[in-house]
Amino acid sequence: MSIIAFILKFAFLIFIVFLGLTLWVAYKFYKQVTRVRRQFNPYDYQQQKTASTENTIIDNRPMEERNKQVIPDSEGEYVDFTESDGANNK
């Protein structure tokens, strides 16, 4: 019986090692795919060259952060609006 127990323990050890190697290869593959996808991301404005000589702001945040509202609705500037005649502005 001890030889059968040894064979079962050895087979279990081989299974665990094979499972670990498979997970490690899958992780490395996932990291490589995400690195390449990030490299060819169409929303990566840093890769695009601008012909403008003005100052350019480059936003490197993820799309979720870019679309998030920066100033909450409770904050802001209120300006009183008054109508004026067009004749007075000449």
Coordinates of N, CA and C in Angstrom, one line a residue:
M1 N 0.8 -1.2 0.0 CA 0.0 0.0 0.0 C 0.8 1.3 0.0
S2 N 2.0 1.2 0.5 CA 2.8 2.4 0.6 C 3.3 2.9 -0.8
I3 N 3.5 1.9 -1.7 CA 3.9 2.3 -3.1 C 2.8 3.0 -3.8
I4 N 1.6 2.6 -3.5 CA 0.4 3.3 -4.2 C 0.2 4.7 -3.6
A5 N 0.4 4.8 -2.3 CA 0.3 6.1 -1.6 C 1.4 7.0 -2.2
F6 N 2.6 6.5 -2.3 CA 3.7 7.3 -2.9 C 3.4 7.8 -4.3
I7 N 2.9 6.9 -5.1 CA 2.5 7.2 -6.5 C 1.4 8.3 -6.5
L8 N 0.4 8.2 -5.7 CA -0.7 9.1 -5.6 C -0.2 10.5 -5.1
K9 N 0.7 10.5 -4.1 CA 1.3 11.8 -3.7 C 2.2 12.4 -4.8
F10 N 2.9 11.6 -5.5 CA 3.8 12.1 -6.6 C 2.9 12.7 -7.7
A11 N 1.8 12.0 -8.1 CA 0.9 12.4 -9.1 C 0.3 13.8 -8.7
F12 N -0.1 13.9 -7.4 CA -0.7 15.1 -6.9 C 0.3 16.2 -7.0
L13 N 1.5 16.0 -6.6 CA 2.6 17.0 -6.7 C 2.8 17.5 -8.1
I14 N 2.8 16.5 -9.0 CA 3.0 16.9 -10.5 C 1.8 17.7 -10.9
F15 N 0.6 17.3 -10.5 CA -0.6 18.1 -10.9 C -0.5 19.5 -10.3
I16 N -0.1 19.7 -9.1 CA 0.0 21.0 -8.5 C 1.1 21.9 -9.2
V17 N 2.2 21.3 -9.5 CA 3.3 22.0 -10.3 C 2.8 22.4 -11.7
F18 N 2.1 21.5 -12.4 CA 1.6 21.7 -13.7 C 0.5 22.9 -13.6
L19 N -0.3 22.8 -12.6 CA -1.3 23.9 -12.5 C -0.7 25.2 -12.2
G20 N 0.3 25.2 -11.3 CA 1.1 26.5 -11.1 C 1.7 27.0 -12.3
L21 N 2.4 26.2 -13.1 CA 3.0 26.6 -14.3 C 2.0 27.2 -15.3
T22 N 0.9 26.5 -15.4 CA -0.2 27.0 -16.3 C -0.7 28.3 -15.9
L23 N -0.9 28.5 -14.6 CA -1.4 29.8 -14.2 C -0.3 30.9 -14.4
W24 N 0.9 30.6 -14.2 CA 2.0 31.5 -14.4 C 2.1 31.9 -15.8
V25 N 2.0 31.0 -16.8 CA 2.0 31.3 -18.2 C 0.8 32.1 -18.6
A26 N -0.4 31.8 -18.0 CA -1.6 32.6 -18.3 C -1.4 34.0 -17.8
Y27 N -0.8 34.2 -16.7 CA -0.6 35.6 -16.1 C 0.4 36.3 -17.0
K28 N 1.5 35.7 -17.4 CA 2.5 36.4 -18.3 C 1.8 36.8 -19.6
F29 N 1.0 35.9 -20.2 CA 0.3 36.2 -21.4 C -0.6 37.3 -21.3
Y30 N -1.4 37.4 -20.2 CA -2.3 38.5 -19.9 C -1.6 39.8 -19.8
K31 N -0.4 39.8 -19.1 CA 0.3 41.0 -18.9 C 0.9 41.5 -20.3
Q32 N 1.3 40.6 -21.1 CA 1.8 41.0 -22.4 C 0.7 41.5 -23.3
V33 N -0.5 40.9 -23.3 CA -1.6 41.4 -24.1 C -2.0 42.8 -23.6
T34 N -2.1 43.0 -22.3 CA -2.5 44.3 -21.9 C -1.4 45.4 -22.2
R35 N -0.2 45.0 -22.2 CA 0.9 46.0 -22.5 C 0.8 46.4 -24.0
V36 N 0.5 45.4 -24.9 CA 0.4 45.7 -26.3 C -0.9 46.5 -26.6
R37 N -2.0 46.1 -25.9 CA -3.2 46.8 -26.1 C -3.1 48.3 -25.6
R38 N -2.4 48.5 -24.5 CA -2.2 49.9 -24.1 C -1.3 50.6 -25.1
Q39 N -0.4 49.9 -25.7 CA 0.5 50.6 -26.7 C -0.3 51.1 -27.9
F40 N -1.3 50.3 -28.3 CA -2.0 50.7 -29.5 C -3.4 51.2 -29.2
N41 N -3.6 51.8 -28.0 CA -4.8 52.3 -27.6 C -5.1 53.6 -28.4
P42 N -6.3 53.7 -29.0 CA -6.6 54.9 -29.9 C -6.8 56.1 -29.0
Y43 N -7.1 55.9 -27.7 CA -7.3 57.1 -26.8 C -6.0 57.6 -26.2
D44 N -4.9 57.0 -26.6 CA -3.7 57.4 -26.0 C -3.2 58.7 -26.8
Y45 N -3.5 59.8 -26.3 CA -3.2 61.1 -27.0 C -1.7 61.4 -26.9
Q46 N -1.0 60.8 -26.1 CA 0.5 61.1 -26.0 C 1.2 60.7 -27.2
Q47 N 0.8 59.7 -27.9 CA 1.4 59.2 -29.1 C 1.2 60.1 -30.3
Q48 N 0.1 60.9 -30.3 CA -0.3 61.7 -31.4 C 0.5 63.0 -31.3
K49 N 1.0 63.4 -32.5 CA 1.8 64.7 -32.5 C 0.9 65.8 -33.0
T50 N 1.0 67.0 -32.4 CA 0.2 68.1 -32.7 C 1.1 69.1 -33.5
A51 N 0.4 69.7 -34.5 CA 1.1 70.7 -35.3 C 1.0 72.1 -34.7
S52 N 0.4 72.2 -33.6 CA 0.2 73.5 -33.0 C 1.4 73.9 -32.2
T53 N 1.7 75.2 -32.2 CA 2.8 75.7 -31.4 C 2.3 76.1 -30.0
E54 N 1.0 76.0 -29.8 CA 0.5 76.4 -28.5 C 0.8 75.3 -27.4
N55 N 0.6 75.7 -26.2 CA 0.7 74.7 -25.1 C -0.4 73.6 -25.3
T56 N 0.0 72.4 -25.1 CA -0.9 71.3 -25.3 C -1.0 70.5 -23.9
I57 N -2.2 70.2 -23.6 CA -2.5 69.5 -22.3 C -2.7 68.0 -22.7
I58 N -2.0 67.1 -22.2 CA -2.1 65.7 -22.4 C -2.7 65.0 -21.2
D59 N -3.9 64.4 -21.4 CA -4.6 63.7 -20.3 C -4.2 62.2 -20.4
N60 N -3.5 61.7 -19.4 CA -3.1 60.3 -19.4 C -3.9 59.5 -18.5
R61 N -5.0 60.1 -18.0 CA -5.9 59.3 -17.1 C -6.7 58.3 -17.9
P62 N -7.2 57.2 -17.3 CA -8.0 56.2 -18.0 C -9.4 56.9 -18.4
M63 N -10.1 56.3 -19.3 CA -11.3 56.9 -19.8 C -12.4 57.1 -18.7
E64 N -12.4 56.2 -17.7 CA -13.3 56.4 -16.6 C -13.1 57.7 -15.8
E65 N -11.8 58.0 -15.6 CA -11.4 59.2 -14.9 C -11.6 60.4 -15.8
R66 N -11.4 60.3 -17.1 CA -11.6 61.4 -18.0 C -13.1 61.9 -18.1
N67 N -14.0 60.9 -18.0 CA -15.4 61.2 -18.1 C -16.0 61.6 -16.8
K68 N -15.3 61.5 -15.7 CA -15.8 61.8 -14.4 C -16.0 63.4 -14.3
Q69 N -17.0 63.8 -13.6 CA -17.3 65.2 -13.5 C -16.2 65.8 -12.5
V70 N -15.5 66.8 -12.9 CA -14.5 67.4 -12.1 C -15.0 68.3 -11.0
I71 N -15.9 69.2 -11.3 CA -16.4 70.1 -10.4 C -17.9 69.7 -10.0
P72 N -18.1 69.4 -8.8 CA -19.5 68.9 -8.4 C -20.5 70.0 -8.7
D73 N -21.8 69.6 -8.8 CA -22.9 70.6 -9.0 C -23.0 71.6 -7.9
S74 N -22.6 71.2 -6.7 CA -22.8 72.1 -5.5 C -21.8 73.2 -5.6
E75 N -20.8 73.1 -6.3 CA -19.8 74.2 -6.4 C -19.9 74.9 -7.8
G76 N -19.4 76.1 -7.8 CA -19.4 76.8 -9.1 C -19.6 78.3 -8.9
E77 N -19.6 79.0 -9.9 CA -19.7 80.5 -9.8 C -21.1 80.9 -10.3
Y78 N -21.8 81.7 -9.6 CA -23.1 82.2 -10.0 C -22.9 83.7 -10.5
V79 N -23.4 84.0 -11.7 CA -23.3 85.3 -12.2 C -24.7 85.8 -12.5
D80 N -25.0 87.0 -11.9 CA -26.3 87.6 -12.2 C -26.3 88.1 -13.7
F81 N -27.4 87.8 -14.3 CA -27.6 88.1 -15.7 C -28.5 89.3 -15.8
T82 N -28.1 90.4 -16.5 CA -28.9 91.5 -16.7 C -28.9 91.8 -18.2
E83 N -30.1 92.1 -18.7 CA -30.2 92.4 -20.1 C -29.9 93.9 -20.3
S84 N -29.3 94.2 -21.4 CA -29.0 95.5 -21.7 C -29.4 95.8 -23.2
D85 N -29.7 97.0 -23.5 CA -30.0 97.4 -24.8 C -28.8 97.3 -25.7
G86 N -29.0 96.9 -26.9 CA -27.9 96.9 -27.9 C -27.3 98.2 -28.3
A87 N -28.2 99.3 -28.1 CA -27.8 100.7 -28.5 C -26.8 101.2 -27.5
N88 N -26.8 100.7 -26.3 CA -25.9 101.3 -25.2 C -24.5 100.7 -25.4
N89 N -24.3 99.6 -26.1 CA -23.0 99.0 -26.3 C -22.2 99.5 -27.4
K90 N -22.6 100.5 -28.1 CA -21.9 101.0 -29.3 C -20.6 101.7 -28.9

